[in-house]
Short mmCIF file of C-alpha atoms in Angstrom, two decimals:
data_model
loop_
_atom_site.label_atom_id
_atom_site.label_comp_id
_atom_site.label_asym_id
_atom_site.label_seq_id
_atom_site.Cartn_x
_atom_site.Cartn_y
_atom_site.Cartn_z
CA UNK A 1 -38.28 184.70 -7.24
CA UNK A 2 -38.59 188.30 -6.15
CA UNK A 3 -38.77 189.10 -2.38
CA UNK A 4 -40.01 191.50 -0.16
CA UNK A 5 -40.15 192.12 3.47
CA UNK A 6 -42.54 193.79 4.93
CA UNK A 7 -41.03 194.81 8.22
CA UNK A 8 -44.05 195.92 10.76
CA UNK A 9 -42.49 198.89 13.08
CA UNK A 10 -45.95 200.72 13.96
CA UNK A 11 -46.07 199.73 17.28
CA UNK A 12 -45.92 202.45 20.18
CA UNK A 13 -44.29 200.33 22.72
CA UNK A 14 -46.86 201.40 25.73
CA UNK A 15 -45.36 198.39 27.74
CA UNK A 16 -42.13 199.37 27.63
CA UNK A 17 -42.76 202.29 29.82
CA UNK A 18 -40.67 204.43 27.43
CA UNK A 19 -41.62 207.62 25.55
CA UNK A 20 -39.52 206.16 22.47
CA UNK A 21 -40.91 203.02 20.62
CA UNK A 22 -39.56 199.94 21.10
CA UNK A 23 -38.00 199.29 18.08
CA UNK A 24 -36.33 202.51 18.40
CA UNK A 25 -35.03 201.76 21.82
CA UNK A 26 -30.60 201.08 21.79
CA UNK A 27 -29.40 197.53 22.12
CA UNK A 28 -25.68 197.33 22.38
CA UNK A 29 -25.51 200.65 20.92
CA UNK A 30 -27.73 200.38 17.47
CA UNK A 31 -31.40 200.39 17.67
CA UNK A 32 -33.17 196.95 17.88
CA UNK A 33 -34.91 197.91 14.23
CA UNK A 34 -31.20 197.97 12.48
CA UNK A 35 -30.33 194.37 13.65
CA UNK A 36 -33.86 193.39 11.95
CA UNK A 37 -33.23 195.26 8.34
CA UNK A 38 -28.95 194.18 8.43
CA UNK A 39 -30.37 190.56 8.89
CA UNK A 40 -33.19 191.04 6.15
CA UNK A 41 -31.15 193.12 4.03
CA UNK A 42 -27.95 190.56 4.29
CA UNK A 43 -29.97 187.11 3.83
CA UNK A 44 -30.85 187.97 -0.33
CA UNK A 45 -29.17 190.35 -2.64
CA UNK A 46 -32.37 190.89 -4.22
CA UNK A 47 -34.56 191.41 -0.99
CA UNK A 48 -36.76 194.59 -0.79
CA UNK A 49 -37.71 196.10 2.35
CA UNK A 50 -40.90 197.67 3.07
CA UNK A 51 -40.31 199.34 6.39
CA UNK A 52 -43.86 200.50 8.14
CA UNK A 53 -43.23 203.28 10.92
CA UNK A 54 -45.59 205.37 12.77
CA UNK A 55 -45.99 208.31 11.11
CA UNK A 56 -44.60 210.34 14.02
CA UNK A 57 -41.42 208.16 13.01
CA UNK A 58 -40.71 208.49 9.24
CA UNK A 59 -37.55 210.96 9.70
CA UNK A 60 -36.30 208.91 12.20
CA UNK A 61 -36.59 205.16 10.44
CA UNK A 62 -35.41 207.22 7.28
CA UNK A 63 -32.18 208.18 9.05
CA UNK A 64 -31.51 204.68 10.12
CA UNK A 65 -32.35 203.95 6.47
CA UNK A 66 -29.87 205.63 5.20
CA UNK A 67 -27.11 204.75 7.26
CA UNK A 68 -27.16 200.98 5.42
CA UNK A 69 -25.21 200.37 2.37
CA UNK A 70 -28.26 198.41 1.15
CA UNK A 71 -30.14 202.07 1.68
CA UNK A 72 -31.88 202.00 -1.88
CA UNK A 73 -33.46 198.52 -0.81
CA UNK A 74 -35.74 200.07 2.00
CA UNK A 75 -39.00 201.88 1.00
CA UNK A 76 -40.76 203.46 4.33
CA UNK A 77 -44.58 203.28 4.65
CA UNK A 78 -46.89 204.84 7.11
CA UNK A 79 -48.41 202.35 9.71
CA UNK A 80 -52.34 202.24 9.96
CA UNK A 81 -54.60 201.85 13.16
CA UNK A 82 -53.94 197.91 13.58
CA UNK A 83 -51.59 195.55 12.61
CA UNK A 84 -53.88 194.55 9.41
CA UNK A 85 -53.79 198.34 8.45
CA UNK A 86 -49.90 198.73 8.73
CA UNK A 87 -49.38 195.52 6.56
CA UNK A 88 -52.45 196.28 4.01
CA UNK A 89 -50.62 199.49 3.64
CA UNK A 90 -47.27 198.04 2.85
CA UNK A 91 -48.20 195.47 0.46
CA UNK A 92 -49.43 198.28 -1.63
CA UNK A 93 -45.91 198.37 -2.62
CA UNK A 94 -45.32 194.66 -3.52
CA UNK A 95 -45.74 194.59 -7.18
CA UNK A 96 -45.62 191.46 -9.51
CA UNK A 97 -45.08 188.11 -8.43
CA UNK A 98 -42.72 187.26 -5.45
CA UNK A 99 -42.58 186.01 -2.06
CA UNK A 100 -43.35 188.29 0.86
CA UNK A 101 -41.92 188.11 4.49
CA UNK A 102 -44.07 189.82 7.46
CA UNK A 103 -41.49 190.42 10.05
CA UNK A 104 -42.52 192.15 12.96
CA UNK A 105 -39.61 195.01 13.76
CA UNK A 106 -39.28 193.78 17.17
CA UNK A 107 -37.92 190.38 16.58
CA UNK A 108 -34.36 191.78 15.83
CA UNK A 109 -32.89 188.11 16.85
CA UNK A 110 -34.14 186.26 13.83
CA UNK A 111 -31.90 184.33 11.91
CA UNK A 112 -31.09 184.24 8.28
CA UNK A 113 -30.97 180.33 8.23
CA UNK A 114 -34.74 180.51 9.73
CA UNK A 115 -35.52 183.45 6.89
CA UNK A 116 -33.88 180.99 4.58
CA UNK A 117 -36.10 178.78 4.90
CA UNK A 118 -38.91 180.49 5.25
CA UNK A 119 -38.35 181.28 1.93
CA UNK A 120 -38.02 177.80 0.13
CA UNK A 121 -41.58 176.43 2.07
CA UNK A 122 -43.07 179.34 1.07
CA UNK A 123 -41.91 178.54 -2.69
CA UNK A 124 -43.01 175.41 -2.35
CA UNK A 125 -46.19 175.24 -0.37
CA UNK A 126 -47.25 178.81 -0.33
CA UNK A 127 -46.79 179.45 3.27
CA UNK A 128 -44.18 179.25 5.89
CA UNK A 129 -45.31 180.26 9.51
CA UNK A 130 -43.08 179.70 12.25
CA UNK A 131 -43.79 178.51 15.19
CA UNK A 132 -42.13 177.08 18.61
CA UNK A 133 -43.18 174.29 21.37
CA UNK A 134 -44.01 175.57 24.87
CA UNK A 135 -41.79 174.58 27.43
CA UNK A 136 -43.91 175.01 29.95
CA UNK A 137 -47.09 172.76 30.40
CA UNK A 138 -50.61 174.85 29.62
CA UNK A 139 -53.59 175.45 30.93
CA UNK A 140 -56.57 176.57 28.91
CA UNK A 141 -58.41 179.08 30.61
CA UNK A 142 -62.55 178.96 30.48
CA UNK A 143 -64.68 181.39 31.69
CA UNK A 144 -65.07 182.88 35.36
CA UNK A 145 -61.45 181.68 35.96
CA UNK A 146 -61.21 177.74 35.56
CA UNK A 147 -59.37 176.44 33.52
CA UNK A 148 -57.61 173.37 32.40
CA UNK A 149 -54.04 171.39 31.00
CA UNK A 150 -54.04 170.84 27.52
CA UNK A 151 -51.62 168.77 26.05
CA UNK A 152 -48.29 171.03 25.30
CA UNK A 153 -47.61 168.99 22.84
CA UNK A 154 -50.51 170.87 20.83
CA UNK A 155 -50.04 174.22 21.53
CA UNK A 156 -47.45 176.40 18.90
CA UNK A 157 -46.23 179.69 20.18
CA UNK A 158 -46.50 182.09 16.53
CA UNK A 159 -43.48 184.05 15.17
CA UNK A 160 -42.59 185.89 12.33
CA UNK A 161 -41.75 186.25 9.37
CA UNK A 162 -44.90 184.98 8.43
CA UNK A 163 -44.00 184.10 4.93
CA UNK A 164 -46.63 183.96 1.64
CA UNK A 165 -46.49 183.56 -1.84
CA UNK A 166 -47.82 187.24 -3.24
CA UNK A 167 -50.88 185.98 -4.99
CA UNK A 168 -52.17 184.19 -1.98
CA UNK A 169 -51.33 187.19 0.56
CA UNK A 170 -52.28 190.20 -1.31
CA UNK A 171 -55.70 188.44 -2.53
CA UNK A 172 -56.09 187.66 1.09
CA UNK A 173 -55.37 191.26 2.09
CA UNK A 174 -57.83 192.35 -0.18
CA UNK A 175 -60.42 191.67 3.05
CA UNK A 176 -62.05 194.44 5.51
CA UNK A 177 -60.34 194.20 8.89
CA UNK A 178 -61.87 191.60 11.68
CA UNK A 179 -61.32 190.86 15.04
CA UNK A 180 -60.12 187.34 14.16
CA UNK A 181 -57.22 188.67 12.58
CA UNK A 182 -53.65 188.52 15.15
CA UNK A 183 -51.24 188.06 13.09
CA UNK A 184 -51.04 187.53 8.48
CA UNK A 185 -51.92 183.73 9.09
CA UNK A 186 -55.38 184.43 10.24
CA UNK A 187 -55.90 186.48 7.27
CA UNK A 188 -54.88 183.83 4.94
CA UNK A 189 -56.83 181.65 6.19
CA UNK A 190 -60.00 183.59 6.92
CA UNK A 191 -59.49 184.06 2.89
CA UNK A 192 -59.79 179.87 2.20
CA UNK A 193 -56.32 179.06 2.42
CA UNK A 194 -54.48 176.18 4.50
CA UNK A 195 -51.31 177.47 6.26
CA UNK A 196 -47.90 175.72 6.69
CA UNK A 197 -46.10 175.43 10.18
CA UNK A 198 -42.82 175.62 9.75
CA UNK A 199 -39.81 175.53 12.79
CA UNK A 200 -39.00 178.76 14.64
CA UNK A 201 -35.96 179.44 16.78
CA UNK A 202 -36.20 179.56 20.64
CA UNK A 203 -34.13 182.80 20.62
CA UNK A 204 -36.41 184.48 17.84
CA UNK A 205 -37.94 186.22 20.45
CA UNK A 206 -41.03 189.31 20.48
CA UNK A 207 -39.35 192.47 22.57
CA UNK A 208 -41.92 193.82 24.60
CA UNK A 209 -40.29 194.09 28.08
CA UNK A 210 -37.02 195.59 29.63
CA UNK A 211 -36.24 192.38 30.56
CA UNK A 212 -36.69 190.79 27.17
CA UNK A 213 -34.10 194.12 25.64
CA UNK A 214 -31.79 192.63 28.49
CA UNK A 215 -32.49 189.22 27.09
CA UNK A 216 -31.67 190.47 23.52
CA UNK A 217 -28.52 192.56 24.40
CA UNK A 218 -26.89 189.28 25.76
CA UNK A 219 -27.76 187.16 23.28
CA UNK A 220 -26.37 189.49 20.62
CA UNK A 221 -23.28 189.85 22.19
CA UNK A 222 -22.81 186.05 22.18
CA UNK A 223 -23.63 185.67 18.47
CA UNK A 224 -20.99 188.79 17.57
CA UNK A 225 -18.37 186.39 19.72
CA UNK B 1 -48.13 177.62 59.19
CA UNK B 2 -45.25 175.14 58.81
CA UNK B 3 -43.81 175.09 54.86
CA UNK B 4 -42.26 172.76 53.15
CA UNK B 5 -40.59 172.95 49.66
CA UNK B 6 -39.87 170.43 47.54
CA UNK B 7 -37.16 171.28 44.68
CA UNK B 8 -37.17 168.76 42.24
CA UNK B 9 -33.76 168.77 40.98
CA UNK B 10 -34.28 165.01 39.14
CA UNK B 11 -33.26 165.67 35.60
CA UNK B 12 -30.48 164.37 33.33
CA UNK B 13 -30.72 167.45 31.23
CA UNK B 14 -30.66 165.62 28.42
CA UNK B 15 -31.31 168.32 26.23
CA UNK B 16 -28.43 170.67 27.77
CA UNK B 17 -26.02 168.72 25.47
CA UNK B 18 -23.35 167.91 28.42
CA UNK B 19 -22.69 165.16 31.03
CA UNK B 20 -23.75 167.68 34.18
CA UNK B 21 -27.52 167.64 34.86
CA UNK B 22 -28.84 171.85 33.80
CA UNK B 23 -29.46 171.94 37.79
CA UNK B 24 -25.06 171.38 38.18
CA UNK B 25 -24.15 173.78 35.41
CA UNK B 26 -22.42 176.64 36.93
CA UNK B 27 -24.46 180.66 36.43
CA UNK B 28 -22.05 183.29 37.47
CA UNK B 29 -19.37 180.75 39.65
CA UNK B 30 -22.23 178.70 41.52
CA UNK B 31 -24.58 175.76 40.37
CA UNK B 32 -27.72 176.69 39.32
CA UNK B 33 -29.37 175.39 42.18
CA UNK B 34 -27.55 177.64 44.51
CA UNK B 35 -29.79 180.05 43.26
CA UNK B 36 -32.87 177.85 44.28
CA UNK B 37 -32.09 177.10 47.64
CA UNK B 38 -30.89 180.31 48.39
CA UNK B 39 -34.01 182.21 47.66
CA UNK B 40 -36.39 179.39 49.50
CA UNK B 41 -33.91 179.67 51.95
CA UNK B 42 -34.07 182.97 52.81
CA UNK B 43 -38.18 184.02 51.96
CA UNK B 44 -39.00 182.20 55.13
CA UNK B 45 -37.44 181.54 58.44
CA UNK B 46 -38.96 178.26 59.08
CA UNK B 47 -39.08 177.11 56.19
CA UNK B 48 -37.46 173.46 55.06
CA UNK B 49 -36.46 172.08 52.00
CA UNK B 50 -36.68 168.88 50.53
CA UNK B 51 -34.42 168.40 47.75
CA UNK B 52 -34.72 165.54 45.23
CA UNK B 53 -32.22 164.73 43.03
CA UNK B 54 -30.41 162.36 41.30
CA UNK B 55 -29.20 159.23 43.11
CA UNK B 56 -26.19 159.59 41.02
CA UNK B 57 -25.59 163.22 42.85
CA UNK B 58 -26.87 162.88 46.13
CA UNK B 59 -23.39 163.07 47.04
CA UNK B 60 -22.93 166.82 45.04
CA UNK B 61 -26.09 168.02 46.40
CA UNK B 62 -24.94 167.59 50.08
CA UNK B 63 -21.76 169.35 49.60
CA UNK B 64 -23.99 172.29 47.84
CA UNK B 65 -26.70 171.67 50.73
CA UNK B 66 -23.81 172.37 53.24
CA UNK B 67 -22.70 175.50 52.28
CA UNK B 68 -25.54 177.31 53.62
CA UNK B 69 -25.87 178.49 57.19
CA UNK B 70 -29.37 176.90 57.00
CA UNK B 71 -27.89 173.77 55.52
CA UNK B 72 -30.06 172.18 58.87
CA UNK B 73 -33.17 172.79 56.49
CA UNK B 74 -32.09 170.92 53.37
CA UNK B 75 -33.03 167.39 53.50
CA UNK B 76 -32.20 164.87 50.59
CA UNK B 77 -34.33 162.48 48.75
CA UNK B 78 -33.40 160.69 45.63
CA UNK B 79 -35.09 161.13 42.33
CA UNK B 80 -38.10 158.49 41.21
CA UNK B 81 -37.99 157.27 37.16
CA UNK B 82 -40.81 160.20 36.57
CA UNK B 83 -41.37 163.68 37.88
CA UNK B 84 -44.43 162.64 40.22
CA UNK B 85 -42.60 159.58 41.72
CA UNK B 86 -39.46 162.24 42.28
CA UNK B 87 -42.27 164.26 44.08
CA UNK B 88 -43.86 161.53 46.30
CA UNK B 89 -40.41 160.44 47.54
CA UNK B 90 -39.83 164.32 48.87
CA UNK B 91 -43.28 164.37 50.23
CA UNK B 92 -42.71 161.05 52.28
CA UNK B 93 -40.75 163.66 54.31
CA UNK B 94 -43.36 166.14 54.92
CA UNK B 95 -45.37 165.17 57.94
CA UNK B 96 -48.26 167.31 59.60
CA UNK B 97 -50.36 170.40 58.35
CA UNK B 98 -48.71 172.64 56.22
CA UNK B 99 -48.48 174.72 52.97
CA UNK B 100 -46.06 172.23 50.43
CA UNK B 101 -44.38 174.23 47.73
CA UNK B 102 -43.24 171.94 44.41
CA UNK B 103 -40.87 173.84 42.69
CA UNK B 104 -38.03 172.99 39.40
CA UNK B 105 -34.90 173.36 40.87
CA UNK B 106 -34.05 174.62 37.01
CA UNK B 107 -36.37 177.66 37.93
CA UNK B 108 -33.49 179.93 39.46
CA UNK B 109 -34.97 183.33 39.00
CA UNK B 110 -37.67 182.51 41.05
CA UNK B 111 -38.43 185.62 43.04
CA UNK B 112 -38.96 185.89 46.89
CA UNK B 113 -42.28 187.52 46.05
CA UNK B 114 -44.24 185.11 43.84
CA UNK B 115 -43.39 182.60 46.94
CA UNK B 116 -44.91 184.80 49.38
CA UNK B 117 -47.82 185.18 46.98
CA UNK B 118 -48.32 181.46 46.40
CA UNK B 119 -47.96 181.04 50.10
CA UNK B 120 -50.70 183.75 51.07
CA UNK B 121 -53.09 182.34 48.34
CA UNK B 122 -52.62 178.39 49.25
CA UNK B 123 -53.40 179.11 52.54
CA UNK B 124 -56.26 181.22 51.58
CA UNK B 125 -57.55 178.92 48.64
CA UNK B 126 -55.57 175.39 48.84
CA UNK B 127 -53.80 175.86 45.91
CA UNK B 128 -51.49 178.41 43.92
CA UNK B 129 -50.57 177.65 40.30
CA UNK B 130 -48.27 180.67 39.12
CA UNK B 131 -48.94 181.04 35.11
CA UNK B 132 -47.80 184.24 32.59
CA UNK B 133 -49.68 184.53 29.26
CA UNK B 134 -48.23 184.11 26.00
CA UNK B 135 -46.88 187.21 24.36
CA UNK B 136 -46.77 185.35 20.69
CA UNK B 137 -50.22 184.70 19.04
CA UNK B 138 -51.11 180.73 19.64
CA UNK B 139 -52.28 178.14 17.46
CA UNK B 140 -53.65 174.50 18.48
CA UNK B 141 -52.47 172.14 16.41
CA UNK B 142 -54.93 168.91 15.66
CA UNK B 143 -54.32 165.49 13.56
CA UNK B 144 -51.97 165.39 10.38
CA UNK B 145 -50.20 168.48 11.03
CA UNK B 146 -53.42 170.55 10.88
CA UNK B 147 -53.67 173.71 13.10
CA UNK B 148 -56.35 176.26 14.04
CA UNK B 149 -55.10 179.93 15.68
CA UNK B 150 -56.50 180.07 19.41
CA UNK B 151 -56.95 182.98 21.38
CA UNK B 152 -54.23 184.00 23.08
CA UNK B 153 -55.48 184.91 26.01
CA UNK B 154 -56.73 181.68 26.60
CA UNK B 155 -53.62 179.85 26.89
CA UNK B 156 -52.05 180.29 30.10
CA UNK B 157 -47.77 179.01 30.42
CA UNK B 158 -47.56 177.09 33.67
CA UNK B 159 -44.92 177.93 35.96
CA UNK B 160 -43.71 176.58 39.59
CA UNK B 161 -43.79 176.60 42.61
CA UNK B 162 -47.07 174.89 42.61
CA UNK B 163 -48.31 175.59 46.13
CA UNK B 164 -50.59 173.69 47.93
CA UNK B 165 -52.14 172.71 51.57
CA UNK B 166 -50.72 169.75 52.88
CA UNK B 167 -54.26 167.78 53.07
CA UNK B 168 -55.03 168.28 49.33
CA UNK B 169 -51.09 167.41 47.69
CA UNK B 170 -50.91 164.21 50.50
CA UNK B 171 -54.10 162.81 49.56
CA UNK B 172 -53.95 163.47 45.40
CA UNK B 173 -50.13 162.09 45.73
CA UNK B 174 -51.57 158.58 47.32
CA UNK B 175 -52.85 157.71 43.70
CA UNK B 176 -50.75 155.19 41.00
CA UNK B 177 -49.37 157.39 38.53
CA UNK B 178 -51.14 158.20 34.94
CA UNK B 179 -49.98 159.82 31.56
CA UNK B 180 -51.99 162.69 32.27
CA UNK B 181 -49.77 164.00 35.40
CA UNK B 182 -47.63 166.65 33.75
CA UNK B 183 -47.21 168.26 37.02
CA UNK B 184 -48.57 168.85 40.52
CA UNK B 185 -51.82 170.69 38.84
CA UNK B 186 -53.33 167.76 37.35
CA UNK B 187 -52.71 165.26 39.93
CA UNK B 188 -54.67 167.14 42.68
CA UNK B 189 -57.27 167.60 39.81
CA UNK B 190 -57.59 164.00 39.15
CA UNK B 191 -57.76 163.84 42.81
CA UNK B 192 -61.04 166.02 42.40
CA UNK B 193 -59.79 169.14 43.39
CA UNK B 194 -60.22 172.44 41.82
CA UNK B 195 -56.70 174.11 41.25
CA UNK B 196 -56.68 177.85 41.62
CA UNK B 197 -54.10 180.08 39.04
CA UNK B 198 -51.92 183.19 40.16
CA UNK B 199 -49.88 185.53 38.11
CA UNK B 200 -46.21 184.27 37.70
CA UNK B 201 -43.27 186.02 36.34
CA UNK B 202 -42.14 186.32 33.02
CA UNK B 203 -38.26 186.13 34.47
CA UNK B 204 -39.04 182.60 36.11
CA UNK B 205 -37.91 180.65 33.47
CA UNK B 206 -36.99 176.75 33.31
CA UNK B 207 -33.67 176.53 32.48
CA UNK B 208 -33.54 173.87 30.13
CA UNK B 209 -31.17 175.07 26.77
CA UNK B 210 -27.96 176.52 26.82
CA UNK B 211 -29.56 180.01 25.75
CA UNK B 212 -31.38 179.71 28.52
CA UNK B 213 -28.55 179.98 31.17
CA UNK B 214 -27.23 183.01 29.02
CA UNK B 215 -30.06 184.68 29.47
CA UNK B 216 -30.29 183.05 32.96
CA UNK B 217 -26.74 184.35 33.77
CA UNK B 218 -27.38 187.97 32.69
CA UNK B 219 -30.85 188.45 34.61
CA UNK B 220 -29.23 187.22 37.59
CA UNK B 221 -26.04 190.10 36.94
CA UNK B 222 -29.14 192.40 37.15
CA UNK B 223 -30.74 191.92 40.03
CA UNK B 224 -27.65 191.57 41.77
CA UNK B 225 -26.78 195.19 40.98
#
């Protein structure tokens, strides 16, 4: 089946403390956005890209764009205000009936075994969201500061690529943004549809610190050997 | 006020994949739980440690213990067949009022600060929990593999040192132990006591994969300069 990726790069990176975006930002020498479109780009011959910048950012993204042999794969969009905006605005793109990744730009460690099979639930059941176990033990938090444990057990940490069958994300899409809506699953499901868990990888991991680019840099290094 | 920390070093590290409990493995030429004892070590003069481990490696823990000038602080305790009996063992040792810090001797990166802060606050409040949020949207998942997305910043990752006045840990710890004790948190709650949250650190991770002490390892190159 046809596949795109819809790889969300809109953010402005405020907690990085760095005038450039984070997924602009150098990791072992490339930006942390190529590691995400070589791993997209490698995992499917076929795979389209639909990369969403901010608009400050086009040139840029375009000239990492170009520097792939797999160049006339990536299409750049425009981000919008929120998440929901940037993606609503790249699925405008994803024509015909396929299956459709929503990657966020930062998570340059994913894997293509996890994007793999991402892919075949999402065939299958319609959905594929990936998600991890806490380590830690939680605490739910109530109001005026108490709180209290929850079984870990229960709680799944959300990653991407959130991964649909077209006609149930872009029908879903088709919505006015709401405050409910974090991430592609809400969307889906705010639109009647059950979602499917699927496993995520421990090192598939959001960068939104210096310490998590640290993180990243080693971890990179160990996979290149 | 006198301070007592006890580093729970029990594990078999099961999940590490090799015969060395995670709290043996060597980070940059010295057992992970160098790093432990030397920060508890050195955040407070008068501090003293009680270190449970193992009975398998009480042996390896003294020769660690007595490589520190303040190797006269260390005392050893072996391990119980659960996390809370490993705990009441150590605090058999601690006698009189003071502020009792519980922390996993996996936690390495455990900074000098957050002790102090725990410290100021359990003497202040009777309790310090250190928690960090969850950067990745958060579902709860219920029966049959159904899940619902929760608000994120709800859900609060528990971290240690736990820190508490001697009166409140003492009495909870005189209880039979229960399912329900995932750490020292809920067993002063059961105990009727109110447990009061602080800000952790994202860096203060439990060392628990083999990623882990990669990313361990290179954190710890950092700070070190």
């Amino acid at each position: 089946m046809k596949k795109y990726a819809i790889i969300v790069a809109g953010g402005a990176g405020s907690r990085m403390g760095t005038p450039v975006p984070k997924q602009f930002l150098p990791l072992n020498g490339r930006p942390v956005l190529w590691y995400t479109l070589d791993t997209f780009l490698g995992v499917f011959p076929d795979l389209e890209i639909i990369l969403v910048v901010p608009a400050s950012h086009v040139e840029v993204a375009r000239a990492l764009a170009s520097g792939f042999a797999g160049a006339g794969r990536i299409r750049l969009v425009s981000g919008g205000n929120t998440r929901f905006h940037s993606v609503r605005n790249g699925l405008e793109l994803a024509v015909g009936e396929s299956v459709i990744f929503v990657h966020d730009g930062v998570r340059c460690l994913v894997s293509r075994e996890l994007i793999q099979r991402c892919y075949e639930q999402a065939v299958r059941l319609g959905s594929a969201i990936p998600v991890t176990g806490s380590g830690d033990s939680v605490r739910l938090v109530g109001e005026e500061g108490s709180s209290k444990p929850i079984d870990r057990d229960r709680i799944k940490l959300v990653q991407t690529p959130q991964t649909f069958r077209s006609d149930i994300l872009l029908e879903a899409y088709k919505t006015d943004h709401q405050e409910a809506f974090t991430d592609d699953a809400t969307v889906v499901e705010v639109a009647g549809h059950a979602v499917h868990l699927i496993e995520g990888e421990v090192n598939n991991i959001k960068i939104t610190t210096p310490a998590d680019l640290v993180i990243a840099g080693q971890l990179l290094a160990e996979r290149m050997g």
